[in-house]
Amino acid sequence: MKDTMKDYQAYLFDLDGTLVNSEPLKAQALSMACKDYGVTVDQNIYKAVMGENWETVTGHFFLHAGISPSVSEFNLHFRTYYEALLSDQVSLNSGALRYIESLRAAGKPCAIVSSAASWMVEQILEDLAINHLFDVVITQEDVSKHKPDPQAYTFALHHLALPATAAVVFEDSSAGVLAGIQSGCDVIAFAHDFNGQNDFSQALQVIQNYDDLMPVQR
């Protein structure tokens, strides 16, 4: 049965995993980049660090691969693969487009609040042609502190000129949920195949499909 959710004034979405299926693609690109160093690494090890900062993610893969390249060098390999995978395979999670379009039709501001680099966010929004659906887009370069720090969400709220109590956050990682909670917002967690090890106990609700949410009344 669908749960009726409070009618918030604004809706703030993490991007990777939460709105789009990019986390498995990111895992695949990380594994492919390791292969360039002559090592085969199971992409599923990404599940243990999904949602962590990039230094932690790359360090996890370096440890399993037994390699020690510079992160900047490794990132060039990763970016080549990730851009190609995004262009070919990125898609919105089930029900996400219908849900966001219903919010926009009801006059609700929406924002992207991502810890990913700007180039990743920009490519996804452009590939899916959904830039126009968001009033505010916050990326890694816009803040000095990253999730679980709430800075990105408080920055988005500042841009929207709204208090935290007027907004709801959608996240798919422990760090993201904590960032949303610490910003003062309610949080909805999105569960998928790559985030089963994350803690969603503080989330108001956990969904696997945006159709699980009642549409905004209008």
XYZ file of C-alpha atoms in Angstrom:
218
model
C 0.000 0.000 0.000
C 1.257 3.483 -0.822
C 1.970 5.824 2.077
C 0.623 9.359 2.002
C 3.548 11.759 2.317
C 3.460 15.278 3.687
C 3.000 17.971 1.047
C 6.405 19.691 1.217
C 7.258 23.041 -0.344
C 10.457 21.735 -2.002
C 11.984 18.390 -3.003
C 15.756 17.835 -2.924
C 17.250 14.858 -4.734
C 20.638 13.214 -4.628
C 21.431 12.086 -8.186
C 23.605 8.947 -8.394
C 21.608 5.886 -7.397
C 18.746 7.979 -6.042
C 17.344 9.298 -9.321
C 19.400 7.377 -11.891
C 20.955 3.925 -12.254
C 24.528 5.268 -12.316
C 25.999 3.425 -9.313
C 26.414 0.070 -11.136
C 27.918 1.982 -14.070
C 30.344 3.728 -11.734
C 31.332 0.362 -10.249
C 31.904 -1.035 -13.728
C 34.029 1.953 -14.760
C 36.159 1.618 -11.614
C 36.752 -2.058 -12.366
C 37.602 -1.272 -15.996
C 40.090 1.391 -14.904
C 41.815 -1.146 -12.631
C 42.036 -3.494 -15.618
C 44.180 -0.844 -17.339
C 46.739 -1.537 -14.610
C 46.669 -5.261 -15.375
C 44.403 -6.261 -12.485
C 40.900 -7.741 -12.524
C 38.724 -6.448 -9.678
C 35.130 -7.488 -9.049
C 32.972 -4.408 -9.537
C 30.728 -5.562 -6.693
C 33.332 -4.513 -4.112
C 31.972 -1.021 -4.751
C 28.919 -1.936 -2.670
C 31.045 -1.693 0.490
C 31.974 1.954 -0.155
C 29.068 3.300 -2.210
C 28.179 6.771 -0.952
C 31.613 7.384 0.566
C 33.941 10.158 -0.623
C 35.977 9.559 -3.770
C 39.266 9.119 -1.873
C 37.713 6.280 0.108
C 36.203 4.702 -3.022
C 39.401 4.763 -5.072
C 41.467 3.659 -2.069
C 39.173 0.661 -1.642
C 39.722 -0.383 -5.262
C 43.482 0.267 -5.059
C 43.710 -1.955 -1.977
C 41.828 -4.830 -3.613
C 43.788 -4.430 -6.854
C 47.167 -4.088 -5.146
C 47.966 -0.940 -7.156
C 49.027 2.552 -6.135
C 48.587 4.986 -9.032
C 48.034 8.681 -8.445
C 44.334 9.395 -8.071
C 44.503 12.006 -10.833
C 46.003 9.485 -13.259
C 43.483 6.803 -12.295
C 40.651 9.311 -12.675
C 41.522 9.833 -16.337
C 41.064 6.114 -16.986
C 37.873 6.037 -14.924
C 36.387 9.083 -16.653
C 36.903 7.630 -20.137
C 34.960 4.494 -19.221
C 32.322 6.209 -17.093
C 31.453 8.807 -19.723
C 30.975 6.067 -22.319
C 28.836 3.950 -19.985
C 26.683 6.926 -19.021
C 26.136 7.891 -22.651
C 25.060 4.360 -23.502
C 23.248 3.093 -20.413
C 22.205 5.780 -17.914
C 18.490 5.895 -17.197
C 16.119 7.286 -14.603
C 14.981 4.965 -11.837
C 11.484 3.561 -12.074
C 8.789 6.186 -11.655
C 11.254 9.042 -11.127
C 10.308 11.076 -14.191
C 6.572 10.772 -13.534
C 7.071 11.777 -9.920
C 9.228 14.833 -10.637
C 6.952 15.959 -13.446
C 4.002 15.732 -11.052
C 5.893 17.884 -8.554
C 6.675 20.477 -11.196
C 3.067 20.491 -12.403
C 2.068 21.253 -8.818
C 4.505 24.177 -8.729
C 6.975 22.517 -6.369
C 10.657 23.561 -6.627
C 13.068 20.647 -7.117
C 16.840 20.530 -6.651
C 19.729 18.191 -7.348
C 22.134 17.954 -4.403
C 25.038 15.704 -5.396
C 28.520 14.983 -4.054
C 29.630 14.005 -7.549
C 31.906 16.159 -9.697
C 30.163 18.716 -11.900
C 31.096 16.911 -15.121
C 29.340 13.747 -13.944
C 26.182 15.583 -12.919
C 26.101 17.713 -16.063
C 26.515 14.717 -18.363
C 23.713 12.775 -16.688
C 21.290 15.713 -16.749
C 22.131 16.426 -20.392
C 22.031 12.780 -21.520
C 18.574 12.400 -19.979
C 17.433 15.918 -21.023
C 16.118 16.705 -17.543
C 18.045 19.920 -16.719
C 14.843 21.955 -16.992
C 13.195 20.046 -14.145
C 15.498 21.438 -11.451
C 15.613 24.952 -10.019
C 18.935 24.397 -8.240
C 21.844 22.033 -8.950
C 24.529 21.601 -6.273
C 27.659 19.549 -7.055
C 30.962 18.664 -5.394
C 32.594 21.918 -6.460
C 29.913 24.097 -4.839
C 30.773 23.165 -1.258
C 33.858 22.697 0.891
C 32.384 19.954 3.081
C 30.763 16.839 1.679
C 28.135 14.379 2.856
C 27.564 13.341 5.640
C 28.148 17.036 6.369
C 24.865 18.879 5.683
C 26.501 21.829 3.903
C 25.247 20.892 0.416
C 21.654 20.659 1.616
C 21.785 23.868 3.638
C 23.269 25.577 0.566
C 20.403 24.319 -1.607
C 17.853 25.496 0.963
C 19.535 28.904 0.989
C 19.155 29.126 -2.796
C 15.487 28.173 -2.501
C 14.963 30.599 0.404
C 13.197 27.909 2.410
C 13.629 26.466 5.921
C 14.631 22.816 6.289
C 11.224 21.947 7.710
C 9.648 22.867 4.352
C 11.714 20.377 2.331
C 12.230 16.654 1.927
C 15.469 14.979 0.842
C 15.797 11.829 -1.278
C 18.999 9.814 -0.742
C 20.484 6.365 -1.336
C 23.450 6.228 1.078
C 24.128 6.337 4.807
C 26.177 9.511 4.344
C 23.438 11.159 2.315
C 20.681 10.257 4.761
C 22.757 11.648 7.625
C 23.467 14.847 5.671
C 19.761 15.322 5.053
C 18.847 14.646 8.685
C 21.557 17.003 9.964
C 20.296 19.745 7.651
C 16.939 19.493 9.438
C 15.021 17.940 6.526
C 12.914 14.820 6.456
C 14.586 12.104 4.364
C 13.235 9.408 2.034
C 15.722 6.625 1.207
C 15.827 4.886 -2.173
C 16.904 1.227 -2.023
C 18.650 -0.495 -4.937
C 21.000 -3.397 -5.631
C 24.175 -1.502 -4.732
C 23.231 0.080 -1.377
C 22.117 -2.869 0.727
C 24.937 -2.218 3.215
C 23.789 1.343 3.945
C 21.909 2.405 7.079
C 18.473 3.892 6.396
C 17.155 3.619 9.956
C 16.789 7.405 10.277
C 14.861 7.786 7.028
C 11.168 8.611 7.166
C 10.473 5.971 4.522
C 12.379 3.574 2.251
C 11.183 3.135 -1.338
C 12.319 1.103 -4.339
C 10.168 2.826 -6.921
C 8.901 6.402 -7.106
C 5.458 5.032 -7.882
C 5.490 3.970 -4.218
C 4.816 7.620 -3.376
C 1.427 9.180 -3.608
C 1.359 11.972 -6.185
C 1.218 15.512 -4.925
C -2.392 16.636 -4.532
C -3.326 19.344 -6.960
